[in-house]
Coordinates of N, CA, C and O in Angstrom, one line a residue:
X1 N 29.3 25.6 31.9 CA 28.2 25.5 31.0 C 28.7 25.6 29.6 O 28.2 24.5 28.6
X2 N 29.7 26.0 29.1 CA 30.1 26.3 27.8 C 30.6 24.8 27.6 O 30.7 24.3 26.6
X3 N 31.5 24.1 28.5 CA 32.2 22.9 28.4 C 31.0 21.9 28.1 O 31.3 20.9 27.4
X4 N 30.1 22.1 28.9 CA 28.9 21.1 28.6 C 28.3 21.1 27.1 O 28.0 20.3 26.6
X5 N 28.2 22.5 26.6 CA 27.6 22.5 25.2 C 28.7 21.9 24.3 O 28.1 21.3 23.3
X6 N 30.0 22.1 24.6 CA 30.9 21.6 23.7 C 31.1 19.8 23.8 O 31.0 19.5 22.6
X7 N 30.5 19.4 24.6 CA 30.6 18.1 25.0 C 29.5 17.3 24.1 O 29.5 16.3 23.6
X8 N 28.3 18.1 24.3 CA 27.1 17.5 24.1 C 27.3 17.7 22.4 O 26.8 16.9 21.6
X9 N 27.7 18.8 21.9 CA 27.9 19.0 20.4 C 28.8 18.0 19.9 O 28.5 17.5 18.8
X10 N 30.1 17.7 20.4 CA 30.8 16.7 20.0 C 30.1 15.4 19.9 O 30.3 14.5 19.0
X11 N 29.3 15.0 21.1 CA 28.7 13.8 21.1 C 27.3 13.7 19.8 O 27.5 12.6 19.2
X12 N 27.1 14.8 19.8 CA 26.0 14.7 18.6 C 26.7 14.5 17.1 O 26.2 13.9 16.3
X13 N 27.6 15.4 16.9 CA 28.5 15.2 15.8 C 28.8 13.8 15.6 O 28.9 13.3 14.5
X14 N 29.3 13.3 16.7 CA 29.9 11.8 16.4 C 28.9 10.7 16.0 O 28.9 9.9 15.2
X15 N 27.9 11.1 16.7 CA 26.4 10.1 16.4 C 25.9 10.5 14.9 O 25.7 9.4 14.5
X16 N 26.0 11.6 14.5 CA 25.7 11.7 13.2 C 26.8 11.3 12.1 O 26.3 10.8 11.0
X17 N 28.0 11.3 12.4 CA 28.8 10.9 11.4 C 29.3 9.4 11.5 O 29.8 8.8 10.5
X18 N 28.9 8.7 12.5 CA 29.2 7.3 12.5 C 28.4 6.7 11.5 O 29.2 5.6 11.0
X19 N 27.2 6.7 11.3 CA 26.6 6.0 10.3 C 27.3 6.4 8.9 O 27.5 5.2 8.1
X20 N 27.8 7.4 8.6 CA 28.5 7.7 7.2 C 29.8 6.7 7.3 O 30.0 6.1 6.3
X21 N 30.5 6.8 8.4 CA 31.6 6.0 8.3 C 31.4 4.4 8.4 O 32.2 3.8 7.8
X22 N 30.6 4.0 9.0 CA 30.2 2.5 9.0 C 29.8 2.3 7.5 O 29.9 1.1 7.0
X23 N 28.8 3.1 6.8 CA 28.5 2.8 5.5 C 29.7 2.8 4.5 O 29.7 2.0 3.7
X24 N 30.6 3.6 4.7 CA 31.8 3.8 3.9 C 32.7 2.7 4.0 O 33.1 1.8 3.0
X25 N 32.7 2.1 5.2 CA 33.5 0.9 5.4 C 33.0 -0.4 5.0 O 33.5 -1.3 4.5
X26 N 31.8 -0.3 5.2 CA 30.8 -1.3 4.9 C 30.8 -1.6 3.2 O 30.7 -2.8 2.6
X27 N 30.7 -0.7 2.6 CA 30.6 -0.6 1.1 C 32.0 -1.2 0.4 O 32.0 -1.6 -0.6
X28 N 33.0 -0.8 1.3 CA 34.4 -1.3 0.8 C 34.6 -2.9 1.0 O 35.6 -3.3 0.3
X29 N 33.7 -3.6 1.8 CA 33.8 -4.9 1.8 C 33.3 -5.8 0.6 O 32.6 -5.2 0.1
X30 N 33.7 -7.0 0.5 CA 33.5 -7.4 -0.8 C 32.1 -7.9 -0.8 O 31.5 -8.3 0.3
X31 N 31.3 -7.7 -1.8 CA 29.9 -7.9 -1.9 C 29.5 -9.6 -1.6 O 30.0 -10.3 -2.5
X32 N 28.7 -10.1 -1.1 CA 28.0 -11.4 -0.9 C 26.7 -11.5 -1.4 O 25.9 -10.6 -1.5
X33 N 26.5 -12.6 -2.1 CA 25.2 -12.9 -2.7 C 24.2 -12.7 -1.7 O 24.3 -13.6 -0.6
X34 N 23.2 -12.1 -2.0 CA 21.8 -12.1 -1.1 C 21.3 -13.4 -1.0 O 21.2 -14.0 -2.0
X35 N 20.7 -13.6 0.2 CA 20.0 -14.9 0.3 C 18.7 -14.9 -0.5 O 18.0 -13.7 -0.3
X36 N 18.5 -15.8 -1.6 CA 17.2 -15.7 -2.5 C 15.9 -16.6 -1.9 O 16.2 -17.8 -1.6
X37 N 15.0 -15.9 -1.8 CA 13.9 -16.2 -1.1 C 13.2 -17.2 -2.3 O 13.0 -16.6 -3.5
X38 N 12.3 -18.3 -2.0 CA 11.7 -19.0 -3.1 C 10.5 -17.7 -3.8 O 10.0 -17.0 -3.3
X39 N 10.4 -18.1 -5.2 CA 9.8 -17.0 -6.1 C 8.2 -17.2 -5.7 O 7.5 -16.3 -6.0
X40 N 7.7 -18.3 -5.2 CA 6.3 -18.6 -5.1 C 6.0 -19.1 -3.7 O 5.8 -20.1 -3.3
X41 N 6.0 -17.9 -2.8 CA 5.4 -18.2 -1.4 C 4.0 -17.8 -1.4 O 3.6 -16.8 -1.9
X42 N 3.2 -18.4 -0.4 CA 2.0 -18.0 -0.2 C 1.6 -16.7 0.1 O 0.6 -16.0 -0.5
X43 N 2.6 -15.9 0.8 CA 2.6 -14.5 1.2 C 2.8 -13.5 0.1 O 2.7 -12.4 0.1
X44 N 3.5 -14.1 -0.9 CA 3.6 -13.1 -2.2 C 2.8 -13.0 -3.0 O 2.7 -11.8 -4.0
X45 N 1.5 -13.4 -3.0 CA 0.4 -13.2 -3.9 C -0.4 -12.2 -3.5 O -0.3 -11.6 -2.4
X46 N -0.9 -11.3 -4.4 CA -1.8 -10.4 -4.2 C -3.1 -10.7 -3.3 O -3.7 -11.7 -3.6
X47 N -3.5 -9.7 -2.4 CA -4.8 -10.4 -1.6 C -5.9 -9.7 -2.3 O -6.0 -9.1 -3.3
X48 N -7.1 -10.2 -1.6 CA -8.3 -9.6 -2.3 C -8.6 -8.3 -1.9 O -8.1 -7.7 -1.0
X49 N -9.4 -7.4 -2.8 CA -9.6 -6.0 -2.5 C -11.0 -6.0 -1.5 O -11.7 -7.0 -1.5
X50 N -10.9 -5.1 -0.6 CA -12.0 -5.1 0.6 C -12.4 -3.4 0.5 O -11.7 -2.8 0.0
X51 N -13.6 -3.3 0.7 CA -14.5 -2.2 1.2 C -13.8 -1.8 2.6 O -14.2 -2.5 3.4
X52 N -13.4 -0.4 2.5 CA -13.1 -0.1 4.0 C -14.1 1.0 4.6 O -13.4 2.1 5.3
X53 N -15.1 0.9 4.1 CA -16.3 2.1 4.7 C -17.5 1.1 4.7 O -17.3 0.0 4.1
X54 N -18.4 1.7 5.2 CA -19.6 0.9 5.1 C -20.1 0.5 3.6 O -20.9 -0.5 3.4
X55 N -20.2 1.6 2.8 CA -20.8 1.5 1.4 C -19.7 2.3 0.6 O -19.5 3.4 0.9
X56 N -19.7 2.0 -0.7 CA -19.1 2.8 -1.7 C -19.9 2.9 -3.1 O -20.5 1.7 -3.4
X57 N -20.0 3.9 -3.9 CA -21.1 3.9 -4.8 C -20.1 3.5 -6.3 O -19.0 4.0 -6.3
X58 N -20.9 2.7 -6.9 CA -20.3 2.2 -8.1 C -20.7 3.1 -9.0 O -22.0 3.3 -9.3
X59 N -19.7 3.8 -10.0 CA -20.2 4.9 -10.8 C -19.9 4.5 -12.3 O -19.0 3.5 -12.6
X60 N -20.7 5.2 -13.3 CA -20.3 5.0 -14.5 C -19.1 5.4 -15.1 O -18.5 4.9 -16.2
X61 N -18.6 6.4 -14.6 CA -17.2 6.9 -15.2 C -16.4 7.3 -13.7 O -16.7 7.1 -12.8
X62 N -15.0 7.5 -13.9 CA -14.2 7.6 -12.9 C -14.4 9.1 -12.5 O -13.2 9.8 -12.4
X63 N -15.4 9.3 -11.9 CA -15.7 10.8 -11.6 C -16.7 10.6 -10.3 O -17.7 10.1 -10.4
X64 N -16.6 11.5 -9.3 CA -17.6 11.6 -8.1 C -19.1 12.1 -8.5 O -19.9 12.0 -8.0
X65 N -19.2 12.8 -9.6 CA -20.3 13.5 -10.2 C -20.9 12.5 -11.2 O -22.0 12.9 -12.0
X66 N -20.4 11.3 -11.7 CA -21.2 10.7 -12.7 C -22.1 9.8 -12.3 O -22.3 9.6 -10.8
X67 N -22.9 9.2 -13.0 CA -24.3 8.6 -12.7 C -23.8 7.2 -11.9 O -22.9 6.5 -12.2
X68 N -24.7 6.9 -10.7 CA -24.3 6.1 -9.9 C -25.0 4.8 -10.4 O -26.3 4.8 -10.9
X69 N -24.3 3.5 -10.6 CA -24.8 2.2 -11.1 C -25.2 1.4 -9.9 O -26.1 0.5 -10.3
X70 N -24.7 1.5 -8.8 CA -24.9 0.6 -7.7 C -24.1 0.9 -6.3 O -23.6 2.0 -6.3
X71 N -24.1 -0.2 -5.6 CA -23.6 0.3 -4.1 C -22.8 -1.1 -3.8 O -23.5 -2.3 -4.1
X72 N -21.4 -0.8 -3.4 CA -20.6 -2.0 -3.0 C -20.6 -1.8 -1.4 O -20.1 -0.9 -0.9
X73 N -21.0 -2.8 -0.7 CA -20.9 -2.7 0.6 C -19.9 -3.4 1.3 O -19.2 -4.4 0.5
X74 N -19.3 -3.2 2.6 CA -18.4 -4.0 3.3 C -18.6 -5.4 3.3 O -19.8 -5.7 3.6
X75 N -17.7 -6.1 3.0 CA -17.7 -7.5 2.9 C -18.2 -8.1 1.7 O -18.0 -9.2 1.4
X76 N -18.6 -7.3 0.7 CA -19.0 -7.8 -0.6 C -17.9 -8.1 -1.4 O -16.6 -7.3 -1.3
X77 N -17.8 -9.1 -2.2 CA -16.6 -9.5 -3.3 C -16.8 -8.8 -4.6 O -17.9 -8.6 -4.9
X78 N -15.7 -8.5 -5.1 CA -15.6 -7.7 -6.3 C -14.2 -8.0 -7.0 O -13.1 -8.1 -6.2
X79 N -14.0 -7.7 -8.3 CA -12.9 -7.9 -8.9 C -12.4 -6.6 -9.4 O -13.4 -5.9 -10.1
X80 N -11.2 -6.2 -9.3 CA -10.5 -5.0 -9.9 C -10.0 -5.5 -11.3 O -9.0 -6.1 -11.3
X81 N -10.4 -4.9 -12.3 CA -9.9 -4.9 -13.6 C -8.8 -4.2 -14.1 O -8.0 -4.4 -14.7
X82 N -9.0 -2.8 -13.7 CA -8.0 -1.7 -14.2 C -8.1 -0.7 -13.3 O -9.0 -0.4 -12.5
X83 N -7.1 0.3 -13.2 CA -7.0 1.4 -12.2 C -6.6 2.9 -13.2 O -5.8 2.5 -14.1
X84 N -7.2 3.7 -12.7 CA -6.9 4.9 -13.5 C -6.8 6.1 -12.6 O -7.9 6.5 -12.0
X85 N -5.5 6.6 -12.1 CA -5.6 7.5 -11.2 C -6.0 6.7 -9.8 O -5.5 5.9 -9.4
X86 N -6.8 7.3 -9.0 CA -7.3 6.9 -7.7 C -8.5 6.2 -7.9 O -9.5 5.9 -6.8
X87 N -8.9 5.7 -9.2 CA -10.2 5.2 -9.6 C -10.1 3.7 -9.9 O -9.0 3.6 -10.5
X88 N -10.8 2.8 -9.8 CA -10.8 1.3 -10.0 C -11.9 0.9 -10.7 O -13.2 1.0 -10.2
X89 N -11.7 0.1 -12.0 CA -12.9 -0.5 -12.5 C -13.1 -1.7 -11.9 O -12.4 -2.6 -12.0
X90 N -14.3 -2.0 -11.6 CA -14.8 -3.1 -10.9 C -15.8 -3.9 -11.4 O -16.6 -3.4 -11.9
X91 N -15.9 -5.2 -11.0 CA -17.2 -6.0 -11.1 C -17.6 -6.7 -9.8 O -16.9 -7.2 -9.1
X92 N -18.9 -6.3 -9.5 CA -19.3 -6.7 -8.3 C -19.8 -8.2 -8.5 O -20.7 -8.5 -9.4
X93 N -19.1 -9.1 -7.7 CA -19.4 -10.4 -7.9 C -20.8 -11.0 -7.5 O -21.4 -11.7 -8.1
X94 N -21.6 -10.2 -6.8 CA -22.8 -10.4 -6.1 C -23.8 -10.1 -7.3 O -24.8 -10.7 -7.6
X95 N -23.9 -8.8 -7.9 CA -24.8 -8.4 -8.7 C -24.2 -8.3 -10.2 O -25.2 -8.3 -11.1
X96 N -23.0 -8.4 -10.5 CA -22.8 -8.2 -12.0 C -22.4 -7.1 -12.3 O -21.9 -6.7 -13.4
X97 N -22.7 -6.0 -11.3 CA -22.6 -4.6 -12.0 C -21.2 -4.3 -12.3 O -20.3 -4.6 -11.1
X98 N -20.8 -3.6 -13.3 CA -19.2 -3.1 -13.4 C -19.4 -1.5 -13.5 O -20.3 -0.9 -14.1
X99 N -18.5 -1.0 -12.9 CA -18.2 0.4 -12.7 C -17.0 1.0 -12.2 O -16.0 0.1 -11.8
X100 N -17.0 2.0 -11.8 CA -15.7 2.7 -11.4 C -16.1 2.9 -9.5 O -17.3 3.4 -9.4
X101 N -15.2 2.7 -8.8 CA -15.2 2.9 -7.4 C -14.1 3.8 -7.1 O -12.9 3.8 -7.5
X102 N -14.0 4.5 -6.0 CA -12.9 5.4 -5.6 C -11.9 4.9 -4.9 O -12.5 3.8 -3.8
X103 N -10.6 5.0 -5.2 CA -9.7 4.2 -4.4 C -9.5 4.6 -2.9 O -8.7 4.0 -2.1
X104 N -10.3 5.8 -2.6 CA -10.2 6.1 -1.2 C -11.0 5.4 -0.2 O -10.8 5.3 0.8
X105 N -11.8 4.3 -0.7 CA -12.6 3.5 -0.2 C -12.2 2.1 -0.1 O -13.0 1.1 0.4
X106 N -11.6 1.7 -1.4 CA -11.3 0.2 -1.4 C -9.8 0.0 -1.4 O -9.2 0.8 -2.0
X107 N -9.3 -1.1 -1.0 CA -7.8 -1.4 -0.9 C -7.8 -2.8 -0.9 O -8.4 -3.5 -0.6
X108 N -6.7 -3.1 -1.6 CA -6.1 -4.5 -1.5 C -5.5 -5.0 0.0 O -5.1 -4.1 0.5
X109 N -6.0 -6.3 0.2 CA -5.2 -6.7 1.5 C -3.8 -7.0 1.2 O -3.4 -7.3 0.1
X110 N -3.0 -6.6 2.2 CA -1.7 -6.7 2.1 C -0.9 -8.0 3.0 O -1.5 -8.0 3.9
X111 N -0.2 -8.8 2.3 CA 0.4 -9.9 3.1 C 1.9 -9.8 3.3 O 2.5 -9.1 2.5
X112 N 2.3 -10.4 4.4 CA 3.7 -9.8 4.7 C 4.6 -11.1 4.8 O 4.1 -12.0 5.6
X113 N 5.6 -11.4 4.3 CA 6.2 -12.6 4.4 C 7.5 -12.3 5.5 O 8.3 -11.2 5.4
X114 N 7.6 -13.1 6.4 CA 8.7 -13.0 7.4 C 9.6 -14.1 7.2 O 9.1 -15.4 7.5
X115 N 10.8 -13.7 6.7 CA 11.7 -15.3 6.7 C 12.5 -15.2 8.1 O 12.8 -14.5 8.7
X116 N 12.4 -16.5 8.4 CA 12.8 -17.0 9.9 C 14.2 -17.7 9.8 O 14.5 -18.4 8.9

């Protein structure tokens, strides 16, 4: 049983030190220029913002206790002008109402580029 523990310990130790040895030898190799992707790919653009709940209240200040100015429903279009902490100052495109919404309920769509 003791020899099994030693063998397992040696195997674990070898697995842990292998990345360190590989990283050291890899960093000693001459650096090659990384492949540069085109700067303007369709997937590099920021996506539109969306409501990720049934509705979120548009408020006069970046506070949950401030006056409600309107409601932004899932699927409605809006523009984010600025961000303060976890709050976003927006304009509802349908009604023109401007105010603050909590960042807990609205997110930008995320695009991912995959180089093949």
